Amino acid sequence: ILQLSQEAGWPVSVTAGECLLQSILSDTLGLSSDAPNGDTYRRIAGLLDSGVSRSKLENARRELSKMHPKVFAYKAELIQRTEFFNDGRTAVVVIPEDELYVISPLYNPGALFLTEISMVEGVDVGVSFKVYKNRVTGAIKCSDKALIAGQLAETFGGGGHPFAAGFKIEGNDINFAQIKNEVLAKVTELLG
């Protein structure tokens, strides 16, 4: 959108520029992935020159990311019950439905886990399972050493990209243990 606006000579307001910059930062993991190129940085520079404040966006992101003390305590519980597989390359956490009703209104519990696990040395794949009565969802986040998230999710009817993806399995006779085992087997296969 920004490129089209610039090529067409359309003015971009500061508010629109903030939204565009935030989109660029989100899509590039805060400019930490290999996705941005020189053009990306030149476009960002143009946004900054037009009055967009990077620090304003960062402060808003930090404010939005603050968590309730109850969520902070729950995060510690998730970390304690994390399971590791594939010689520590794969980390899994299971979030049962009853916990989702308590925590989800305050914060996405899967994100609590996936953000932290991505910072653990040696972990290349994190999977957060949310287990409901009639469905299981899986959120996947990978390091740049194991770009398999999209492939893994597609195996179970989902999608995404190499770094992050997700899937949902629905049915009346959900066998979570079987689903978990199948996901772990596929992770092991994809990691080679």
Coordinates of N, CA, C and O in Angstrom, one line a residue:
I1 N 0.8 -1.2 0.0 CA 0.0 0.0 0.0 C 0.9 1.2 0.0 O 0.6 2.2 -0.7
L2 N 1.9 1.2 0.8 CA 2.8 2.4 0.9 C 3.5 2.6 -0.5 O 3.6 3.7 -1.0
Q3 N 4.0 1.5 -1.0 CA 4.6 1.6 -2.3 C 3.7 2.2 -3.4 O 4.1 3.1 -4.2
L4 N 2.5 1.7 -3.4 CA 1.5 2.2 -4.4 C 1.2 3.7 -4.2 O 1.1 4.5 -5.1
S5 N 1.1 4.1 -2.9 CA 0.8 5.5 -2.6 C 2.0 6.4 -3.0 O 1.7 7.4 -3.6
Q6 N 3.2 5.9 -2.8 CA 4.3 6.7 -3.2 C 4.4 6.8 -4.7 O 4.7 7.8 -5.3
E7 N 4.2 5.7 -5.4 CA 4.3 5.7 -6.9 C 3.2 6.5 -7.5 O 3.4 7.2 -8.5
A8 N 2.0 6.5 -6.9 CA 0.9 7.3 -7.4 C 0.9 8.8 -7.0 O 0.2 9.6 -7.4
G9 N 1.8 9.1 -6.0 CA 1.9 10.4 -5.5 C 0.8 10.8 -4.6 O 0.5 12.0 -4.4
W10 N 0.2 9.8 -4.0 CA -0.9 10.1 -3.0 C -0.3 10.4 -1.7 O 0.6 9.8 -1.2
P11 N -0.8 11.4 -1.0 CA -0.3 11.8 0.3 C -0.7 10.8 1.3 O -1.8 10.2 1.2
V12 N 0.2 10.5 2.3 CA -0.1 9.6 3.3 C -0.1 10.4 4.6 O 0.9 11.0 5.0
S13 N -1.2 10.4 5.3 CA -1.3 11.1 6.6 C -0.4 10.5 7.6 O 0.0 9.3 7.5
V14 N -0.1 11.2 8.7 CA 0.7 10.7 9.8 C 0.0 9.4 10.4 O 0.6 8.4 10.6
T15 N -1.4 9.5 10.5 CA -2.1 8.4 11.1 C -2.0 7.2 10.2 O -1.7 6.1 10.7
A16 N -2.2 7.4 8.9 CA -2.0 6.2 8.0 C -0.6 5.7 8.0 O -0.4 4.5 7.9
G17 N 0.4 6.7 8.0 CA 1.8 6.3 8.1 C 2.1 5.4 9.3 O 2.9 4.5 9.2
E18 N 1.5 5.8 10.4 CA 1.7 5.0 11.7 C 1.2 3.6 11.5 O 1.9 2.6 11.8
C19 N 0.0 3.4 10.8 CA -0.5 2.1 10.6 C 0.4 1.3 9.6 O 0.6 0.1 9.8
L20 N 0.8 2.0 8.6 CA 1.7 1.3 7.6 C 3.0 0.9 8.3 O 3.5 -0.2 8.0
L21 N 3.6 1.8 9.1 CA 4.9 1.4 9.7 C 4.7 0.3 10.7 O 5.5 -0.7 10.7
Q22 N 3.6 0.3 11.4 CA 3.3 -0.8 12.3 C 3.1 -2.1 11.6 O 3.6 -3.2 12.0
S23 N 2.5 -2.0 10.4 CA 2.3 -3.2 9.6 C 3.7 -3.8 9.1 O 3.9 -5.0 9.2
I24 N 4.6 -2.9 8.7 CA 5.9 -3.3 8.3 C 6.7 -3.9 9.4 O 7.3 -5.0 9.3
L25 N 6.6 -3.3 10.6 CA 7.3 -3.8 11.7 C 6.7 -5.2 12.1 O 7.5 -6.1 12.5
S26 N 5.4 -5.4 12.1 CA 4.8 -6.7 12.4 C 5.2 -7.7 11.4 O 5.6 -8.8 11.8
D27 N 5.2 -7.4 10.1 CA 5.5 -8.4 9.1 C 6.9 -8.8 9.1 O 7.3 -9.9 8.5
T28 N 7.8 -8.0 9.6 CA 9.2 -8.3 9.5 C 9.8 -8.6 10.9 O 11.0 -8.6 11.1
L29 N 8.9 -8.9 11.9 CA 9.3 -9.2 13.2 C 10.2 -8.1 13.8 O 11.3 -8.3 14.3
G30 N 9.7 -6.9 13.6 CA 10.5 -5.7 14.1 C 11.7 -5.4 13.4 O 12.7 -5.0 13.9
L31 N 11.7 -5.8 12.1 CA 12.9 -5.6 11.2 C 14.0 -6.6 11.5 O 15.1 -6.4 11.1
S32 N 13.6 -7.7 12.2 CA 14.7 -8.7 12.6 C 14.7 -9.9 11.7 O 15.6 -10.7 11.8
S33 N 13.8 -10.0 10.7 CA 13.9 -11.1 9.8 C 14.6 -10.7 8.5 O 15.0 -9.6 8.4
D34 N 14.8 -11.6 7.6 CA 15.5 -11.3 6.4 C 14.6 -10.7 5.3 O 15.0 -10.4 4.2
A35 N 13.3 -10.5 5.7 CA 12.3 -10.0 4.7 C 12.6 -8.6 4.3 O 12.4 -8.2 3.1
P36 N 12.9 -7.7 5.2 CA 13.1 -6.3 4.8 C 14.4 -6.1 3.9 O 15.4 -6.8 4.1
N37 N 14.3 -5.3 2.9 CA 15.5 -5.0 2.1 C 15.7 -3.5 2.1 O 15.0 -2.7 2.8
G38 N 16.6 -3.0 1.2 CA 16.9 -1.6 1.2 C 15.6 -0.7 0.9 O 15.5 0.4 1.5
D39 N 14.8 -1.2 0.0 CA 13.5 -0.4 -0.2 C 12.7 -0.3 1.0 O 12.0 0.7 1.2
T40 N 12.6 -1.4 1.8 CA 11.8 -1.3 3.0 C 12.4 -0.2 3.9 O 11.6 0.6 4.4
Y41 N 13.7 -0.1 4.1 CA 14.2 0.9 5.0 C 14.1 2.3 4.4 O 13.8 3.3 5.1
R42 N 14.1 2.4 3.1 CA 13.9 3.7 2.5 C 12.5 4.2 2.6 O 12.2 5.4 2.9
R43 N 11.5 3.2 2.5 CA 10.1 3.6 2.8 C 9.9 4.0 4.2 O 9.2 4.9 4.5
I44 N 10.5 3.3 5.1 CA 10.4 3.6 6.6 C 11.0 5.0 6.8 O 10.4 5.8 7.5
A45 N 12.1 5.3 6.2 CA 12.8 6.6 6.3 C 11.8 7.7 5.8 O 11.7 8.8 6.5
G46 N 11.1 7.4 4.7 CA 10.1 8.4 4.2 C 9.0 8.6 5.2 O 8.5 9.8 5.4
L47 N 8.6 7.6 5.8 CA 7.5 7.7 6.8 C 8.0 8.5 8.0 O 7.3 9.4 8.5
L48 N 9.2 8.3 8.5 CA 9.8 9.0 9.6 C 9.9 10.5 9.2 O 9.6 11.4 10.0
D49 N 10.4 10.7 8.0 CA 10.5 12.1 7.5 C 9.2 12.9 7.4 O 9.1 14.1 7.6
S50 N 8.1 12.1 7.2 CA 6.8 12.7 7.1 C 6.1 13.0 8.5 O 5.0 13.5 8.6
G51 N 6.8 12.6 9.6 CA 6.3 12.9 10.9 C 5.8 11.7 11.7 O 5.4 11.8 12.8
V52 N 6.0 10.5 11.1 CA 5.6 9.3 11.9 C 6.7 9.1 13.0 O 7.9 9.2 12.7
S53 N 6.2 8.8 14.2 CA 7.2 8.6 15.3 C 7.3 7.1 15.7 O 6.3 6.5 16.1
R54 N 8.5 6.6 15.4 CA 8.8 5.2 15.8 C 8.7 5.0 17.3 O 8.1 4.0 17.7
S55 N 9.1 6.0 18.1 CA 9.1 5.8 19.5 C 7.6 5.8 20.0 O 7.3 5.1 21.0
K56 N 6.8 6.6 19.4 CA 5.3 6.6 19.8 C 4.7 5.2 19.6 O 4.0 4.7 20.4
L57 N 5.1 4.6 18.4 CA 4.6 3.3 18.2 C 5.1 2.2 19.2 O 4.4 1.4 19.6
E58 N 6.4 2.4 19.5 CA 7.0 1.4 20.4 C 6.4 1.6 21.8 O 6.1 0.6 22.5
N59 N 6.2 2.8 22.2 CA 5.6 3.0 23.5 C 4.1 2.5 23.6 O 3.7 1.9 24.6
A60 N 3.4 2.6 22.5 CA 2.0 2.1 22.4 C 2.1 0.6 22.5 O 1.2 -0.1 23.1
R61 N 3.0 0.0 21.8 CA 3.2 -1.5 21.8 C 3.5 -2.0 23.2 O 2.9 -3.0 23.6
R62 N 4.4 -1.3 23.8 CA 4.7 -1.8 25.2 C 3.5 -1.6 26.1 O 3.3 -2.5 27.0
E63 N 2.8 -0.5 26.0 CA 1.6 -0.3 26.9 C 0.6 -1.4 26.6 O 0.0 -2.0 27.5
L64 N 0.4 -1.7 25.3 CA -0.6 -2.7 25.0 C -0.2 -4.1 25.4 O -1.0 -5.0 25.7
S65 N 1.1 -4.4 25.5 CA 1.7 -5.7 25.9 C 1.7 -5.9 27.4 O 2.0 -7.0 27.8
K66 N 1.4 -4.9 28.2 CA 1.5 -5.1 29.6 C 0.4 -6.1 30.0 O -0.6 -6.2 29.5
M67 N 0.8 -6.9 31.0 CA -0.1 -7.9 31.5 C -0.6 -7.8 32.9 O 0.2 -7.2 33.8
H68 N -1.7 -8.2 33.2 CA -2.3 -8.3 34.5 C -1.4 -9.2 35.4 O -0.9 -10.2 34.9
P69 N -1.3 -8.9 36.7 CA -0.5 -9.8 37.5 C -1.0 -11.3 37.5 O -0.2 -12.2 37.6
K70 N -2.3 -11.5 37.3 CA -2.8 -12.8 37.2 C -2.2 -13.5 36.0 O -1.9 -14.7 36.0
V71 N -2.1 -12.8 34.9 CA -1.5 -13.3 33.7 C 0.0 -13.6 33.9 O 0.4 -14.7 33.4
F72 N 0.7 -12.8 34.5 CA 2.1 -13.0 34.8 C 2.3 -14.3 35.6 O 3.1 -15.1 35.3
A73 N 1.4 -14.5 36.6 CA 1.5 -15.8 37.4 C 1.2 -17.0 36.5 O 1.8 -18.0 36.6
Y74 N 0.2 -16.8 35.7 CA -0.2 -17.9 34.8 C 1.0 -18.2 33.8 O 1.2 -19.4 33.5
K75 N 1.7 -17.2 33.3 CA 2.8 -17.4 32.4 C 3.8 -18.3 33.1 O 4.4 -19.2 32.5
A76 N 4.1 -18.1 34.4 CA 5.0 -19.0 35.1 C 4.5 -20.4 35.2 O 5.3 -21.3 35.0
E77 N 3.2 -20.6 35.3 CA 2.6 -22.0 35.3 C 2.9 -22.6 33.9 O 3.3 -23.8 33.9
L78 N 2.7 -21.9 32.8 CA 2.9 -22.5 31.5 C 4.4 -22.9 31.3 O 4.7 -23.9 30.8
I79 N 5.2 -22.0 31.8 CA 6.7 -22.3 31.7 C 7.0 -23.6 32.4 O 7.7 -24.5 31.9
Q80 N 6.4 -23.7 33.6 CA 6.7 -24.9 34.5 C 6.2 -26.2 33.8 O 6.9 -27.2 34.0
R81 N 5.2 -26.1 33.0 CA 4.6 -27.4 32.5 C 5.0 -27.6 31.0 O 4.4 -28.4 30.3
T82 N 5.9 -26.8 30.5 CA 6.4 -27.0 29.2 C 7.1 -28.3 29.0 O 7.9 -28.7 29.9
E83 N 6.8 -29.0 27.9 CA 7.5 -30.3 27.7 C 8.5 -30.1 26.5 O 8.2 -29.4 25.6
F84 N 9.6 -30.8 26.6 CA 10.6 -30.7 25.5 C 10.8 -32.0 24.8 O 10.8 -33.1 25.5
F85 N 11.0 -32.0 23.5 CA 11.1 -33.2 22.7 C 12.3 -32.9 21.7 O 12.7 -31.8 21.6
N86 N 12.6 -33.9 20.9 CA 13.7 -33.8 19.9 C 14.9 -33.2 20.4 O 15.5 -32.2 19.9
D87 N 15.4 -33.7 21.5 CA 16.6 -33.2 22.2 C 16.6 -31.7 22.5 O 17.5 -31.0 22.3
G88 N 15.4 -31.3 22.9 CA 15.2 -29.9 23.3 C 14.9 -29.0 22.2 O 14.7 -27.8 22.4
R89 N 14.8 -29.5 20.9 CA 14.5 -28.6 19.8 C 13.0 -28.2 19.7 O 12.7 -27.3 19.0
T90 N 12.2 -29.0 20.3 CA 10.7 -28.8 20.2 C 10.2 -28.6 21.6 O 10.5 -29.4 22.5
A91 N 9.4 -27.6 21.8 CA 8.8 -27.3 23.1 C 7.3 -27.2 22.9 O 6.8 -26.7 21.9
V92 N 6.5 -27.8 23.8 CA 5.1 -27.9 23.7 C 4.5 -27.5 25.1 O 5.0 -27.9 26.1
V93 N 3.4 -26.8 25.0 CA 2.6 -26.6 26.2 C 1.1 -26.8 25.8 O 0.7 -26.6 24.7
V94 N 0.4 -27.3 26.8 CA -1.1 -27.7 26.6 C -1.9 -26.7 27.5 O -1.6 -26.7 28.7
I95 N -2.9 -26.1 26.9 CA -3.7 -25.2 27.6 C -5.2 -25.7 27.6 O -5.8 -25.7 26.5
P96 N -5.7 -26.2 28.7 CA -7.0 -26.8 28.7 C -8.1 -25.7 28.7 O -7.8 -24.5 29.1
E97 N -9.3 -26.1 28.3 CA -10.4 -25.2 28.1 C -10.7 -24.3 29.3 O -10.9 -23.1 29.2
D98 N -10.7 -25.0 30.5 CA -11.1 -24.2 31.7 C -10.2 -23.1 32.0 O -10.6 -22.0 32.4
E99 N -8.9 -23.2 31.7 CA -7.9 -22.1 31.8 C -8.1 -21.0 30.8 O -7.9 -19.8 31.1
L100 N -8.6 -21.4 29.6 CA -8.8 -20.4 28.5 C -9.9 -19.4 28.9 O -9.7 -18.2 28.7
Y101 N -10.9 -19.9 29.6 CA -12.0 -19.0 30.0 C -11.5 -18.0 31.1 O -12.0 -16.9 31.1
V102 N -10.5 -18.3 31.9 CA -10.0 -17.4 32.9 C -9.0 -16.4 32.3 O -9.1 -15.2 32.6
I103 N -8.1 -16.9 31.5 CA -7.0 -16.1 31.1 C -7.2 -15.4 29.7 O -6.8 -14.2 29.6
S104 N -7.9 -16.0 28.8 CA -8.1 -15.4 27.5 C -8.7 -14.0 27.5 O -8.3 -13.2 26.7
P105 N -9.7 -13.7 28.4 CA -10.2 -12.3 28.4 C -9.1 -11.3 28.8 O -9.2 -10.1 28.4
L106 N -8.0 -11.7 29.4 CA -7.0 -10.8 29.9 C -5.8 -10.8 28.9 O -5.1 -9.8 28.8
Y107 N -5.5 -12.0 28.3 CA -4.3 -12.1 27.4 C -4.4 -13.4 26.7 O -4.9 -14.4 27.2
N108 N -3.8 -13.5 25.5 CA -3.7 -14.7 24.7 C -2.7 -15.7 25.4 O -1.5 -15.5 25.3
P109 N -3.2 -16.8 26.0 CA -2.2 -17.7 26.7 C -1.2 -18.3 25.8 O -0.1 -18.6 26.2
G110 N -1.6 -18.6 24.6 CA -0.6 -19.2 23.6 C 0.5 -18.3 23.3 O 1.7 -18.7 23.2
A111 N 0.2 -17.0 23.2 CA 1.3 -16.0 22.9 C 2.2 -15.9 24.1 O 3.4 -15.7 23.9
L112 N 1.7 -16.0 25.3 CA 2.6 -16.0 26.5 C 3.7 -17.0 26.4 O 4.8 -16.7 26.6
F113 N 3.3 -18.2 26.0 CA 4.2 -19.3 25.9 C 5.2 -19.1 24.7 O 6.4 -19.3 24.8
L114 N 4.6 -18.9 23.5 CA 5.4 -18.8 22.3 C 6.4 -17.7 22.3 O 7.5 -17.9 21.8
T115 N 6.1 -16.6 22.9 CA 7.0 -15.5 23.0 C 8.2 -15.9 23.8 O 9.4 -15.7 23.5
E116 N 8.0 -16.5 25.0 CA 9.0 -16.9 25.9 C 9.9 -18.1 25.3 O 11.1 -18.1 25.4
I117 N 9.2 -19.1 24.7 CA 9.9 -20.3 24.2 C 10.9 -19.9 23.1 O 11.9 -20.5 22.9
S118 N 10.5 -18.9 22.3 CA 11.4 -18.5 21.2 C 12.7 -17.9 21.7 O 13.7 -17.8 21.0
M119 N 12.8 -17.6 23.0 CA 14.0 -17.1 23.6 C 14.9 -18.2 24.3 O 15.9 -17.9 24.9
V120 N 14.4 -19.4 24.2 CA 15.1 -20.5 24.9 C 16.2 -21.1 24.0 O 15.8 -21.5 22.9
E121 N 17.4 -21.2 24.4 CA 18.5 -21.7 23.6 C 18.2 -23.1 23.2 O 17.8 -24.0 24.0
G122 N 18.4 -23.4 21.9 CA 18.2 -24.7 21.4 C 16.8 -25.1 20.9 O 16.6 -26.1 20.2
V123 N 15.8 -24.3 21.3 CA 14.5 -24.6 20.9 C 14.2 -24.0 19.5 O 14.4 -22.8 19.3
D124 N 13.9 -24.8 18.5 CA 13.6 -24.4 17.2 C 12.1 -24.3 16.8 O 11.7 -23.6 15.9
V125 N 11.3 -25.1 17.6 CA 9.9 -25.2 17.3 C 9.1 -25.1 18.6 O 9.4 -25.9 19.5
G126 N 8.2 -24.2 18.7 CA 7.3 -24.1 19.8 C 5.8 -24.4 19.3 O 5.4 -23.8 18.3
V127 N 5.1 -25.2 20.1 CA 3.7 -25.5 19.7 C 2.9 -25.3 21.0 O 3.2 -25.9 22.0
S128 N 1.9 -24.5 20.8 CA 0.9 -24.2 21.9 C -0.4 -24.8 21.5 O -1.0 -24.4 20.5
F129 N -0.8 -25.8 22.3 CA -2.1 -26.5 22.0 C -3.2 -25.9 23.0 O -3.0 -25.8 24.2
K130 N -4.3 -25.5 22.4 CA -5.5 -25.1 23.2 C -6.5 -26.2 23.0 O -6.9 -26.5 21.9
V131 N -6.9 -26.9 24.1 CA -7.7 -28.1 24.0 C -9.1 -27.7 24.6 O -9.3 -27.4 25.7
Y132 N -10.1 -27.8 23.6 CA -11.5 -27.5 24.0 C -12.2 -28.9 23.9 O -11.7 -29.9 23.5
K133 N -13.5 -28.9 24.3 CA -14.3 -30.1 24.3 C -14.4 -30.7 22.9 O -14.2 -31.9 22.7
N134 N -14.6 -29.9 21.9 CA -14.9 -30.3 20.5 C -13.9 -29.8 19.5 O -14.1 -29.9 18.3
R135 N -12.7 -29.3 20.0 CA -11.7 -28.9 19.0 C -10.4 -28.7 19.7 O -10.3 -28.5 20.9
V136 N -9.3 -28.7 18.9 CA -8.0 -28.5 19.4 C -7.4 -27.5 18.4 O -7.5 -27.6 17.2
T137 N -6.8 -26.4 18.9 CA -6.1 -25.5 18.0 C -4.6 -25.6 18.4 O -4.2 -25.9 19.5
G138 N -3.8 -25.4 17.4 CA -2.3 -25.4 17.6 C -1.7 -24.2 17.0 O -2.1 -23.8 15.9
A139 N -0.9 -23.5 17.8 CA -0.2 -22.3 17.3 C 1.3 -22.7 17.3 O 1.8 -23.3 18.2
I140 N 2.0 -22.4 16.2 CA 3.4 -22.8 16.0 C 4.2 -21.6 15.7 O 3.9 -20.7 14.9
K141 N 5.4 -21.6 16.3 CA 6.4 -20.6 16.1 C 7.7 -21.3 15.9 O 8.1 -22.1 16.7
C142 N 8.5 -20.9 14.9 CA 9.8 -21.5 14.6 C 10.9 -20.5 14.6 O 10.7 -19.3 14.3
S143 N 12.1 -21.0 14.9 CA 13.3 -20.2 14.8 C 13.7 -20.2 13.3 O 13.2 -21.0 12.5
D144 N 14.7 -19.4 13.0 CA 15.2 -19.3 11.6 C 16.0 -20.6 11.2 O 16.4 -20.8 10.1
K145 N 16.2 -21.5 12.2 CA 17.0 -22.7 11.9 C 16.0 -23.9 11.5 O 16.5 -24.9 11.1
A146 N 14.7 -23.6 11.7 CA 13.7 -24.7 11.4 C 12.5 -24.0 10.8 O 11.5 -23.9 11.6
L147 N 12.5 -23.7 9.6 CA 11.4 -22.9 9.0 C 10.3 -23.9 8.5 O 10.1 -24.1 7.3
I148 N 9.6 -24.5 9.5 CA 8.7 -25.6 9.2 C 7.2 -25.3 9.6 O 6.4 -26.1 9.4
A149 N 7.0 -24.1 10.2 CA 5.7 -23.9 10.8 C 4.5 -24.0 9.8 O 3.5 -24.7 10.0
G150 N 4.7 -23.4 8.6 CA 3.6 -23.5 7.6 C 3.4 -25.0 7.1 O 2.2 -25.4 7.0
Q151 N 4.5 -25.7 6.9 CA 4.3 -27.1 6.5 C 3.6 -27.9 7.6 O 2.8 -28.8 7.3
L152 N 4.0 -27.7 8.8 CA 3.4 -28.5 9.9 C 1.9 -28.2 10.0 O 1.1 -29.1 10.1
A153 N 1.6 -26.9 9.9 CA 0.2 -26.5 10.0 C -0.7 -27.1 8.9 O -1.8 -27.5 9.1
E154 N -0.1 -27.0 7.7 CA -0.8 -27.5 6.5 C -1.1 -29.0 6.7 O -2.2 -29.5 6.2
T155 N -0.3 -29.8 7.3 CA -0.5 -31.2 7.5 C -1.8 -31.4 8.3 O -2.5 -32.4 8.1
F156 N -2.1 -30.5 9.1 CA -3.3 -30.6 10.0 C -4.4 -29.6 9.6 O -5.3 -29.3 10.4
G157 N -4.4 -29.2 8.3 CA -5.5 -28.4 7.8 C -5.4 -26.9 8.0 O -6.4 -26.2 7.8
G158 N -4.3 -26.5 8.5 CA -4.1 -25.1 8.8 C -3.2 -24.4 7.8 O -3.1 -24.9 6.6
G159 N -2.6 -23.3 8.2 CA -1.7 -22.6 7.3 C -0.9 -21.6 8.0 O -1.0 -21.4 9.2
G160 N -0.1 -20.9 7.2 CA 0.8 -19.8 7.8 C 2.0 -19.7 6.9 O 2.0 -19.9 5.7
H161 N 3.1 -19.3 7.6 CA 4.3 -19.1 6.8 C 5.4 -19.9 7.6 O 5.1 -20.5 8.7
P162 N 6.6 -19.9 7.1 CA 7.7 -20.7 7.7 C 8.0 -20.4 9.2 O 8.3 -21.3 10.0
F163 N 7.8 -19.1 9.6 CA 8.1 -18.8 11.0 C 6.9 -19.0 12.0 O 7.1 -19.3 13.1
A164 N 5.7 -18.8 11.5 CA 4.5 -18.9 12.4 C 3.3 -19.4 11.6 O 3.1 -19.0 10.5
A165 N 2.6 -20.3 12.2 CA 1.4 -20.8 11.6 C 0.4 -21.4 12.6 O 0.8 -21.4 13.8
G166 N -0.7 -21.9 12.2 CA -1.6 -22.5 13.1 C -2.6 -23.4 12.4 O -2.7 -23.4 11.2
F167 N -3.3 -24.2 13.2 CA -4.3 -25.1 12.7 C -5.4 -25.3 13.7 O -5.2 -25.0 14.9
K168 N -6.5 -25.9 13.2 CA -7.7 -26.2 14.1 C -8.2 -27.6 13.7 O -8.4 -27.8 12.5
I169 N -8.4 -28.4 14.6 CA -9.1 -29.7 14.4 C -10.4 -29.8 15.2 O -10.3 -29.6 16.4
E170 N -11.5 -30.0 14.5 CA -12.8 -30.1 15.1 C -13.4 -31.4 15.0 O -13.2 -32.2 14.1
G171 N -14.3 -31.8 16.0 CA -15.0 -33.0 16.0 C -15.5 -33.4 17.3 O -15.1 -32.8 18.4
N172 N -16.5 -34.3 17.3 CA -17.1 -34.7 18.6 C -16.3 -35.7 19.4 O -16.4 -35.8 20.6
D173 N -15.4 -36.4 18.7 CA -14.6 -37.5 19.3 C -13.1 -37.1 19.3 O -12.3 -37.9 18.7
I174 N -12.8 -36.0 19.8 CA -11.4 -35.5 19.7 C -10.5 -36.4 20.7 O -10.9 -36.6 21.8
N175 N -9.4 -36.9 20.1 CA -8.5 -37.7 20.9 C -7.2 -36.8 21.0 O -6.4 -36.9 20.1
F176 N -7.1 -36.0 22.0 CA -6.0 -35.0 22.0 C -4.7 -35.7 22.1 O -3.7 -35.3 21.4
A177 N -4.5 -36.8 22.9 CA -3.3 -37.5 23.0 C -2.8 -38.0 21.6 O -1.6 -37.8 21.2
Q178 N -3.7 -38.4 20.8 CA -3.4 -38.9 19.4 C -2.9 -37.7 18.6 O -1.9 -37.8 17.8
I179 N -3.7 -36.6 18.7 CA -3.3 -35.4 17.9 C -1.9 -34.9 18.3 O -1.1 -34.6 17.4
K180 N -1.7 -34.8 19.5 CA -0.4 -34.4 20.0 C 0.8 -35.3 19.5 O 1.8 -34.8 19.0
N181 N 0.5 -36.6 19.6 CA 1.5 -37.5 19.1 C 1.8 -37.4 17.6 O 2.9 -37.4 17.1
E182 N 0.7 -37.2 16.8 CA 0.8 -37.0 15.4 C 1.6 -35.7 15.0 O 2.4 -35.7 14.1
V183 N 1.3 -34.6 15.8 CA 2.0 -33.4 15.6 C 3.5 -33.5 15.9 O 4.3 -33.1 15.1
L184 N 3.8 -34.2 17.0 CA 5.2 -34.4 17.4 C 5.9 -35.3 16.4 O 7.1 -35.0 16.0
A185 N 5.2 -36.3 15.9 CA 5.8 -37.1 14.8 C 6.1 -36.3 13.6 O 7.2 -36.5 13.0
K186 N 5.2 -35.4 13.2 CA 5.4 -34.6 12.0 C 6.6 -33.6 12.2 O 7.4 -33.4 11.3
V187 N 6.6 -33.0 13.4 CA 7.7 -32.1 13.7 C 9.1 -32.9 13.6 O 10.0 -32.4 13.0
T188 N 9.1 -34.1 14.2 CA 10.4 -34.9 14.1 C 10.8 -35.1 12.7 O 11.9 -35.0 12.3
E189 N 9.8 -35.5 11.8 CA 10.0 -35.8 10.4 C 10.5 -34.5 9.7 O 11.5 -34.6 8.9
L190 N 9.9 -33.4 9.9 CA 10.3 -32.2 9.2 C 11.6 -31.6 9.7 O 12.3 -31.0 8.9
L191 N 12.0 -31.9 10.9 CA 13.3 -31.4 11.4 C 14.4 -32.3 10.9 O 15.5 -31.9 10.8
G192 N 14.0 -33.5 10.4 CA 15.0 -34.4 9.7 C 16.0 -34.9 10.7 O 17.0 -35.2 10.7

